[in-house]
Amino acid sequence: MPFLKIFLPFILTLAMVSPTQAAEKWTITSLDWEPYSGKKLPDHGKSIVKLRQALQLNGIILEVNFLPWARAKAMATQPGYVGYFPAWPEEVNEGFIASPPVDWSEIAIMSLGERTIPADLDSLFSTHIVGLIRSYTYPKEIEEAASRHKNNVDEAPDENSLVRKLARGRCDVAITDPAVMKYYAEQNNIEDIVALKHICKIPLVLAIKNSAQSKRVLEILTNALARQIEPK
């Protein structure tokens, strides 16, 4: 039959390649930390984009579950999750390992308008009310200064609350990422938020849950990040 002679090779080829293998999927937890990550941001934020692009080099699909930060870190311990992101290295909890940097954040002393502040952190905390985020683990020098001057620390539950505390004079200065604070200042129509002093540049890593697969996960991501080309 001429019809079968023509189409039989085509049918056999389809049979050989179907069904296709399902793409590998990594599920992580994250938080609303705009502009780095956020469920309402285009593509879920610039840091999520960088992680997703790195994984796409290996054909891996990234699924992100957004939660408040403390819950995000707790949920990532559950079955089915690879880890949580974006985290400062200090926020990689016991039972997790840090990936190489996926993106970079900054930490700065923020104020409503310009003001004079001491040169060192210990003097800052001893003479000013300093706003911090309760669920964050800050770099060691900030944590130690805050611990020595607990009465001068005003903790906020999240970034939105922190910028509003600063605007209302509840704290004299705040310590966080300047891009994040300026994002929430704009959302609240708060003007004149300035960075008085940049403390450090700090990597944003994927906190990978220790498991039978963690070594493989770390190897895949490390190699992908090394190959990744910065988007134009």
PDB file of C-alpha atoms in Angstrom:
ATOM      1  CA  MET A   1       0.000   0.000   0.000  1.00  0.00           C
ATOM      2  CA  PRO A   2       1.701   3.264  -1.141  1.00  0.00           C
ATOM      3  CA  PHE A   3       0.201   5.289   1.721  1.00  0.00           C
ATOM      4  CA  LEU A   4       1.710   3.040   4.383  1.00  0.00           C
ATOM      5  CA  LYS A   5       5.070   2.914   2.606  1.00  0.00           C
ATOM      6  CA  ILE A   6       5.279   6.695   2.686  1.00  0.00           C
ATOM      7  CA  PHE A   7       4.112   7.290   6.254  1.00  0.00           C
ATOM      8  CA  LEU A   8       5.351   4.183   8.099  1.00  0.00           C
ATOM      9  CA  PRO A   9       8.892   5.604   8.707  1.00  0.00           C
ATOM     10  CA  PHE A  10       7.355   8.818  10.065  1.00  0.00           C
ATOM     11  CA  ILE A  11       5.079   6.867  12.429  1.00  0.00           C
ATOM     12  CA  LEU A  12       7.994   4.757  13.667  1.00  0.00           C
ATOM     13  CA  THR A  13      10.067   7.891  14.333  1.00  0.00           C
ATOM     14  CA  LEU A  14       7.289   9.369  16.478  1.00  0.00           C
ATOM     15  CA  ALA A  15       7.039   6.128  18.424  1.00  0.00           C
ATOM     16  CA  MET A  16      10.748   6.231  19.172  1.00  0.00           C
ATOM     17  CA  VAL A  17      10.740   9.776  20.624  1.00  0.00           C
ATOM     18  CA  SER A  18       7.392   9.678  22.446  1.00  0.00           C
ATOM     19  CA  PRO A  19       6.520  10.007  25.210  1.00  0.00           C
ATOM     20  CA  THR A  20       9.086  12.684  26.032  1.00  0.00           C
ATOM     21  CA  GLN A  21      10.745  12.741  29.444  1.00  0.00           C
ATOM     22  CA  ALA A  22       9.265  15.233  31.867  1.00  0.00           C
ATOM     23  CA  ALA A  23      11.582  18.166  32.644  1.00  0.00           C
ATOM     24  CA  GLU A  24      13.212  18.165  36.085  1.00  0.00           C
ATOM     25  CA  LYS A  25      11.641  20.658  38.500  1.00  0.00           C
ATOM     26  CA  TRP A  26      13.160  22.315  41.564  1.00  0.00           C
ATOM     27  CA  THR A  27      10.773  23.820  44.117  1.00  0.00           C
ATOM     28  CA  ILE A  28      12.056  26.488  46.503  1.00  0.00           C
ATOM     29  CA  THR A  29      10.586  28.934  48.981  1.00  0.00           C
ATOM     30  CA  SER A  30      11.139  32.673  48.812  1.00  0.00           C
ATOM     31  CA  LEU A  31       9.849  35.946  50.223  1.00  0.00           C
ATOM     32  CA  ASP A  32       8.519  39.241  48.919  1.00  0.00           C
ATOM     33  CA  TRP A  33      11.780  41.217  48.942  1.00  0.00           C
ATOM     34  CA  GLU A  34      11.396  43.548  46.040  1.00  0.00           C
ATOM     35  CA  PRO A  35      13.154  44.198  43.681  1.00  0.00           C
ATOM     36  CA  TYR A  36      15.068  40.937  44.231  1.00  0.00           C
ATOM     37  CA  SER A  37      12.078  38.612  44.663  1.00  0.00           C
ATOM     38  CA  GLY A  38       8.315  38.933  44.855  1.00  0.00           C
ATOM     39  CA  LYS A  39       5.232  37.058  43.736  1.00  0.00           C
ATOM     40  CA  LYS A  40       3.735  40.187  42.115  1.00  0.00           C
ATOM     41  CA  LEU A  41       6.910  41.280  40.306  1.00  0.00           C
ATOM     42  CA  PRO A  42       7.451  40.552  36.606  1.00  0.00           C
ATOM     43  CA  ASP A  43       9.165  37.139  36.431  1.00  0.00           C
ATOM     44  CA  HIS A  44       9.166  37.147  40.279  1.00  0.00           C
ATOM     45  CA  GLY A  45      12.058  39.613  40.606  1.00  0.00           C
ATOM     46  CA  LYS A  46      15.582  40.085  39.315  1.00  0.00           C
ATOM     47  CA  SER A  47      17.280  37.529  41.592  1.00  0.00           C
ATOM     48  CA  ILE A  48      14.689  34.854  40.835  1.00  0.00           C
ATOM     49  CA  VAL A  49      15.272  35.577  37.123  1.00  0.00           C
ATOM     50  CA  LYS A  50      19.016  34.957  37.543  1.00  0.00           C
ATOM     51  CA  LEU A  51      18.426  31.669  39.358  1.00  0.00           C
ATOM     52  CA  ARG A  52      15.831  30.540  36.817  1.00  0.00           C
ATOM     53  CA  GLN A  53      18.114  31.390  33.879  1.00  0.00           C
ATOM     54  CA  ALA A  54      20.991  29.424  35.426  1.00  0.00           C
ATOM     55  CA  LEU A  55      18.803  26.354  35.911  1.00  0.00           C
ATOM     56  CA  GLN A  56      17.399  26.593  32.396  1.00  0.00           C
ATOM     57  CA  LEU A  57      20.906  25.887  31.108  1.00  0.00           C
ATOM     58  CA  ASN A  58      20.335  22.367  32.468  1.00  0.00           C
ATOM     59  CA  GLY A  59      16.702  22.131  31.395  1.00  0.00           C
ATOM     60  CA  ILE A  60      15.469  22.513  34.985  1.00  0.00           C
ATOM     61  CA  ILE A  61      12.176  24.261  35.749  1.00  0.00           C
ATOM     62  CA  LEU A  62      12.077  26.489  38.853  1.00  0.00           C
ATOM     63  CA  GLU A  63       8.915  26.666  40.951  1.00  0.00           C
ATOM     64  CA  VAL A  64       8.757  29.290  43.712  1.00  0.00           C
ATOM     65  CA  ASN A  65       6.480  29.332  46.767  1.00  0.00           C
ATOM     66  CA  PHE A  66       6.360  32.818  48.355  1.00  0.00           C
ATOM     67  CA  LEU A  67       5.928  33.066  52.136  1.00  0.00           C
ATOM     68  CA  PRO A  68       6.917  35.388  54.993  1.00  0.00           C
ATOM     69  CA  TRP A  69      10.653  34.873  55.546  1.00  0.00           C
ATOM     70  CA  ALA A  70      10.548  32.879  58.795  1.00  0.00           C
ATOM     71  CA  ARG A  71       7.902  30.556  57.342  1.00  0.00           C
ATOM     72  CA  ALA A  72       9.791  30.289  54.053  1.00  0.00           C
ATOM     73  CA  LYS A  73      12.896  29.013  55.857  1.00  0.00           C
ATOM     74  CA  ALA A  74      10.833  26.570  57.929  1.00  0.00           C
ATOM     75  CA  MET A  75       8.826  25.297  54.950  1.00  0.00           C
ATOM     76  CA  ALA A  76      12.012  24.592  53.001  1.00  0.00           C
ATOM     77  CA  THR A  77      12.833  21.795  55.464  1.00  0.00           C
ATOM     78  CA  GLN A  78       9.793  19.850  54.262  1.00  0.00           C
ATOM     79  CA  PRO A  79       9.855  17.093  51.605  1.00  0.00           C
ATOM     80  CA  GLY A  80       9.694  18.316  48.028  1.00  0.00           C
ATOM     81  CA  TYR A  81      11.710  21.502  48.574  1.00  0.00           C
ATOM     82  CA  VAL A  82      15.273  22.049  47.367  1.00  0.00           C
ATOM     83  CA  GLY A  83      15.849  25.068  49.620  1.00  0.00           C
ATOM     84  CA  TYR A  84      15.126  28.772  50.051  1.00  0.00           C
ATOM     85  CA  PHE A  85      16.291  31.877  48.203  1.00  0.00           C
ATOM     86  CA  PRO A  86      17.514  34.644  48.217  1.00  0.00           C
ATOM     87  CA  ALA A  87      19.490  34.375  51.453  1.00  0.00           C
ATOM     88  CA  TRP A  88      22.477  36.201  52.846  1.00  0.00           C
ATOM     89  CA  PRO A  89      25.166  33.657  53.842  1.00  0.00           C
ATOM     90  CA  GLU A  90      24.402  34.389  57.523  1.00  0.00           C
ATOM     91  CA  GLU A  91      20.828  33.226  56.918  1.00  0.00           C
ATOM     92  CA  VAL A  92      21.763  29.717  55.772  1.00  0.00           C
ATOM     93  CA  ASN A  93      20.393  27.700  58.675  1.00  0.00           C
ATOM     94  CA  GLU A  94      21.714  24.472  60.141  1.00  0.00           C
ATOM     95  CA  GLY A  95      20.724  21.628  57.853  1.00  0.00           C
ATOM     96  CA  PHE A  96      21.341  23.701  54.720  1.00  0.00           C
ATOM     97  CA  ILE A  97      24.391  24.522  52.614  1.00  0.00           C
ATOM     98  CA  ALA A  98      25.068  27.722  50.688  1.00  0.00           C
ATOM     99  CA  SER A  99      25.363  27.840  46.930  1.00  0.00           C
ATOM    100  CA  PRO A 100      27.820  30.163  45.208  1.00  0.00           C
ATOM    101  CA  PRO A 101      26.481  33.727  44.773  1.00  0.00           C
ATOM    102  CA  VAL A 102      23.486  33.906  42.450  1.00  0.00           C
ATOM    103  CA  ASP A 103      23.091  37.680  42.843  1.00  0.00           C
ATOM    104  CA  TRP A 104      24.339  40.476  45.108  1.00  0.00           C
ATOM    105  CA  SER A 105      22.707  42.648  47.744  1.00  0.00           C
ATOM    106  CA  GLU A 106      23.898  45.644  49.757  1.00  0.00           C
ATOM    107  CA  ILE A 107      23.449  46.568  53.392  1.00  0.00           C
ATOM    108  CA  ALA A 108      23.368  50.246  54.321  1.00  0.00           C
ATOM    109  CA  ILE A 109      22.376  52.611  57.104  1.00  0.00           C
ATOM    110  CA  MET A 110      19.210  54.334  55.917  1.00  0.00           C
ATOM    111  CA  SER A 111      17.627  57.579  57.099  1.00  0.00           C
ATOM    112  CA  LEU A 112      14.784  59.956  56.369  1.00  0.00           C
ATOM    113  CA  GLY A 113      16.861  62.838  55.009  1.00  0.00           C
ATOM    114  CA  GLU A 114      20.508  63.513  55.614  1.00  0.00           C
ATOM    115  CA  ARG A 115      21.905  63.376  59.138  1.00  0.00           C
ATOM    116  CA  THR A 116      25.275  62.978  60.829  1.00  0.00           C
ATOM    117  CA  ILE A 117      26.003  59.553  62.286  1.00  0.00           C
ATOM    118  CA  PRO A 118      29.015  58.040  64.104  1.00  0.00           C
ATOM    119  CA  ALA A 119      31.670  56.312  62.042  1.00  0.00           C
ATOM    120  CA  ASP A 120      31.372  52.906  63.742  1.00  0.00           C
ATOM    121  CA  LEU A 121      28.405  50.639  64.332  1.00  0.00           C
ATOM    122  CA  ASP A 122      28.822  50.331  68.098  1.00  0.00           C
ATOM    123  CA  SER A 123      28.627  54.104  68.505  1.00  0.00           C
ATOM    124  CA  LEU A 124      25.641  54.215  66.148  1.00  0.00           C
ATOM    125  CA  PHE A 125      23.686  51.718  68.238  1.00  0.00           C
ATOM    126  CA  SER A 126      24.668  53.401  71.504  1.00  0.00           C
ATOM    127  CA  THR A 127      23.440  56.856  70.423  1.00  0.00           C
ATOM    128  CA  HIS A 128      20.549  56.146  67.995  1.00  0.00           C
ATOM    129  CA  ILE A 129      17.392  54.055  67.805  1.00  0.00           C
ATOM    130  CA  VAL A 130      18.167  51.609  65.013  1.00  0.00           C
ATOM    131  CA  GLY A 131      15.466  49.806  63.041  1.00  0.00           C
ATOM    132  CA  LEU A 132      16.084  46.187  62.040  1.00  0.00           C
ATOM    133  CA  ILE A 133      13.997  43.381  60.545  1.00  0.00           C
ATOM    134  CA  ARG A 134      13.147  40.821  63.226  1.00  0.00           C
ATOM    135  CA  SER A 135      13.357  37.731  60.992  1.00  0.00           C
ATOM    136  CA  TYR A 136      16.707  38.611  59.364  1.00  0.00           C
ATOM    137  CA  THR A 137      20.102  37.338  60.431  1.00  0.00           C
ATOM    138  CA  TYR A 138      22.422  40.253  59.764  1.00  0.00           C
ATOM    139  CA  PRO A 139      26.199  40.071  59.279  1.00  0.00           C
ATOM    140  CA  LYS A 140      28.109  39.405  62.500  1.00  0.00           C
ATOM    141  CA  GLU A 141      29.241  42.979  63.184  1.00  0.00           C
ATOM    142  CA  ILE A 142      25.650  44.266  63.028  1.00  0.00           C
ATOM    143  CA  GLU A 143      24.253  41.420  65.152  1.00  0.00           C
ATOM    144  CA  GLU A 144      26.927  41.968  67.816  1.00  0.00           C
ATOM    145  CA  ALA A 145      26.372  45.742  67.996  1.00  0.00           C
ATOM    146  CA  ALA A 146      22.604  45.216  68.224  1.00  0.00           C
ATOM    147  CA  SER A 147      23.071  42.652  70.989  1.00  0.00           C
ATOM    148  CA  ARG A 148      25.178  45.089  73.037  1.00  0.00           C
ATOM    149  CA  HIS A 149      22.550  47.842  72.760  1.00  0.00           C
ATOM    150  CA  LYS A 150      19.223  45.982  72.783  1.00  0.00           C
ATOM    151  CA  ASN A 151      17.327  48.929  74.266  1.00  0.00           C
ATOM    152  CA  ASN A 152      18.163  50.981  71.172  1.00  0.00           C
ATOM    153  CA  VAL A 153      16.902  48.404  68.687  1.00  0.00           C
ATOM    154  CA  ASP A 154      13.429  48.762  67.184  1.00  0.00           C
ATOM    155  CA  GLU A 155      12.463  45.579  65.346  1.00  0.00           C
ATOM    156  CA  ALA A 156      10.009  45.521  62.460  1.00  0.00           C
ATOM    157  CA  PRO A 157       8.251  42.407  61.142  1.00  0.00           C
ATOM    158  CA  ASP A 158       8.999  43.233  57.502  1.00  0.00           C
ATOM    159  CA  GLU A 159      10.433  45.819  55.118  1.00  0.00           C
ATOM    160  CA  ASN A 160       7.156  47.656  54.650  1.00  0.00           C
ATOM    161  CA  SER A 161       6.836  48.182  58.402  1.00  0.00           C
ATOM    162  CA  LEU A 162      10.478  49.225  58.685  1.00  0.00           C
ATOM    163  CA  VAL A 163      10.251  52.091  56.203  1.00  0.00           C
ATOM    164  CA  ARG A 164       7.034  53.303  57.841  1.00  0.00           C
ATOM    165  CA  LYS A 165       8.677  53.255  61.277  1.00  0.00           C
ATOM    166  CA  LEU A 166      11.526  55.324  59.855  1.00  0.00           C
ATOM    167  CA  ALA A 167       9.146  57.808  58.241  1.00  0.00           C
ATOM    168  CA  ARG A 168       7.185  58.219  61.493  1.00  0.00           C
ATOM    169  CA  GLY A 169      10.283  58.760  63.601  1.00  0.00           C
ATOM    170  CA  ARG A 170       9.957  55.501  65.529  1.00  0.00           C
ATOM    171  CA  CYS A 171      13.619  54.864  64.735  1.00  0.00           C
ATOM    172  CA  ASP A 172      16.395  57.308  63.859  1.00  0.00           C
ATOM    173  CA  VAL A 173      18.018  55.096  61.246  1.00  0.00           C
ATOM    174  CA  ALA A 174      17.399  51.647  59.764  1.00  0.00           C
ATOM    175  CA  ILE A 175      19.728  48.975  58.451  1.00  0.00           C
ATOM    176  CA  THR A 176      18.690  47.030  55.371  1.00  0.00           C
ATOM    177  CA  ASP A 177      19.243  46.792  51.636  1.00  0.00           C
ATOM    178  CA  PRO A 178      18.819  50.292  50.163  1.00  0.00           C
ATOM    179  CA  ALA A 179      17.127  49.057  46.971  1.00  0.00           C
ATOM    180  CA  VAL A 180      14.507  47.227  49.033  1.00  0.00           C
ATOM    181  CA  MET A 181      13.827  50.165  51.348  1.00  0.00           C
ATOM    182  CA  LYS A 182      13.543  52.580  48.427  1.00  0.00           C
ATOM    183  CA  TYR A 183      11.085  50.218  46.725  1.00  0.00           C
ATOM    184  CA  TYR A 184       8.807  50.194  49.787  1.00  0.00           C
ATOM    185  CA  ALA A 185       9.250  53.939  50.303  1.00  0.00           C
ATOM    186  CA  GLU A 186       7.910  54.484  46.805  1.00  0.00           C
ATOM    187  CA  GLN A 187       4.987  52.119  47.475  1.00  0.00           C
ATOM    188  CA  ASN A 188       4.111  54.188  50.575  1.00  0.00           C
ATOM    189  CA  ASN A 189       4.727  57.592  48.923  1.00  0.00           C
ATOM    190  CA  ILE A 190       7.557  58.282  51.371  1.00  0.00           C
ATOM    191  CA  GLU A 191      10.139  60.697  50.034  1.00  0.00           C
ATOM    192  CA  ASP A 192      13.715  61.593  50.980  1.00  0.00           C
ATOM    193  CA  ILE A 193      14.881  58.110  52.003  1.00  0.00           C
ATOM    194  CA  VAL A 194      18.676  58.176  51.754  1.00  0.00           C
ATOM    195  CA  ALA A 195      21.562  55.793  52.326  1.00  0.00           C
ATOM    196  CA  LEU A 196      23.874  57.458  54.844  1.00  0.00           C
ATOM    197  CA  LYS A 197      26.565  54.803  54.749  1.00  0.00           C
ATOM    198  CA  HIS A 198      27.046  51.584  52.806  1.00  0.00           C
ATOM    199  CA  ILE A 199      28.187  48.854  55.199  1.00  0.00           C
ATOM    200  CA  CYS A 200      28.898  45.991  52.812  1.00  0.00           C
ATOM    201  CA  LYS A 201      28.098  44.222  49.580  1.00  0.00           C
ATOM    202  CA  ILE A 202      26.795  40.753  50.316  1.00  0.00           C
ATOM    203  CA  PRO A 203      26.034  37.688  48.145  1.00  0.00           C
ATOM    204  CA  LEU A 204      22.573  36.244  47.708  1.00  0.00           C
ATOM    205  CA  VAL A 205      22.711  32.450  47.770  1.00  0.00           C
ATOM    206  CA  LEU A 206      20.373  29.498  47.484  1.00  0.00           C
ATOM    207  CA  ALA A 207      20.231  27.720  50.848  1.00  0.00           C
ATOM    208  CA  ILE A 208      20.206  24.074  49.720  1.00  0.00           C
ATOM    209  CA  LYS A 209      18.606  21.543  52.060  1.00  0.00           C
ATOM    210  CA  ASN A 210      20.934  18.745  53.163  1.00  0.00           C
ATOM    211  CA  SER A 211      19.631  15.563  51.573  1.00  0.00           C
ATOM    212  CA  ALA A 212      20.697  12.647  49.416  1.00  0.00           C
ATOM    213  CA  GLN A 213      20.447  15.024  46.441  1.00  0.00           C
ATOM    214  CA  SER A 214      22.154  18.104  47.906  1.00  0.00           C
ATOM    215  CA  LYS A 215      25.595  17.310  46.473  1.00  0.00           C
ATOM    216  CA  ARG A 216      24.089  16.907  43.003  1.00  0.00           C
ATOM    217  CA  VAL A 217      22.010  20.087  43.392  1.00  0.00           C
ATOM    218  CA  LEU A 218      25.069  22.084  44.448  1.00  0.00           C
ATOM    219  CA  GLU A 219      27.148  20.713  41.570  1.00  0.00           C
ATOM    220  CA  ILE A 220      24.478  21.478  38.964  1.00  0.00           C
ATOM    221  CA  LEU A 221      23.944  25.022  40.225  1.00  0.00           C
ATOM    222  CA  THR A 222      27.651  25.751  40.648  1.00  0.00           C
ATOM    223  CA  ASN A 223      28.373  24.676  37.063  1.00  0.00           C
ATOM    224  CA  ALA A 224      25.338  26.543  35.720  1.00  0.00           C
ATOM    225  CA  LEU A 225      26.326  29.774  37.448  1.00  0.00           C
ATOM    226  CA  ALA A 226      29.839  29.471  36.040  1.00  0.00           C
ATOM    227  CA  ARG A 227      28.357  29.166  32.534  1.00  0.00           C
ATOM    228  CA  GLN A 228      25.699  31.813  32.951  1.00  0.00           C
ATOM    229  CA  ILE A 229      25.904  34.898  30.765  1.00  0.00           C
ATOM    230  CA  GLU A 230      24.699  38.133  32.330  1.00  0.00           C
ATOM    231  CA  PRO A 231      21.478  39.310  30.607  1.00  0.00           C
ATOM    232  CA  LYS A 232      21.871  42.489  28.577  1.00  0.00           C
TER     233      LYS A 232
END
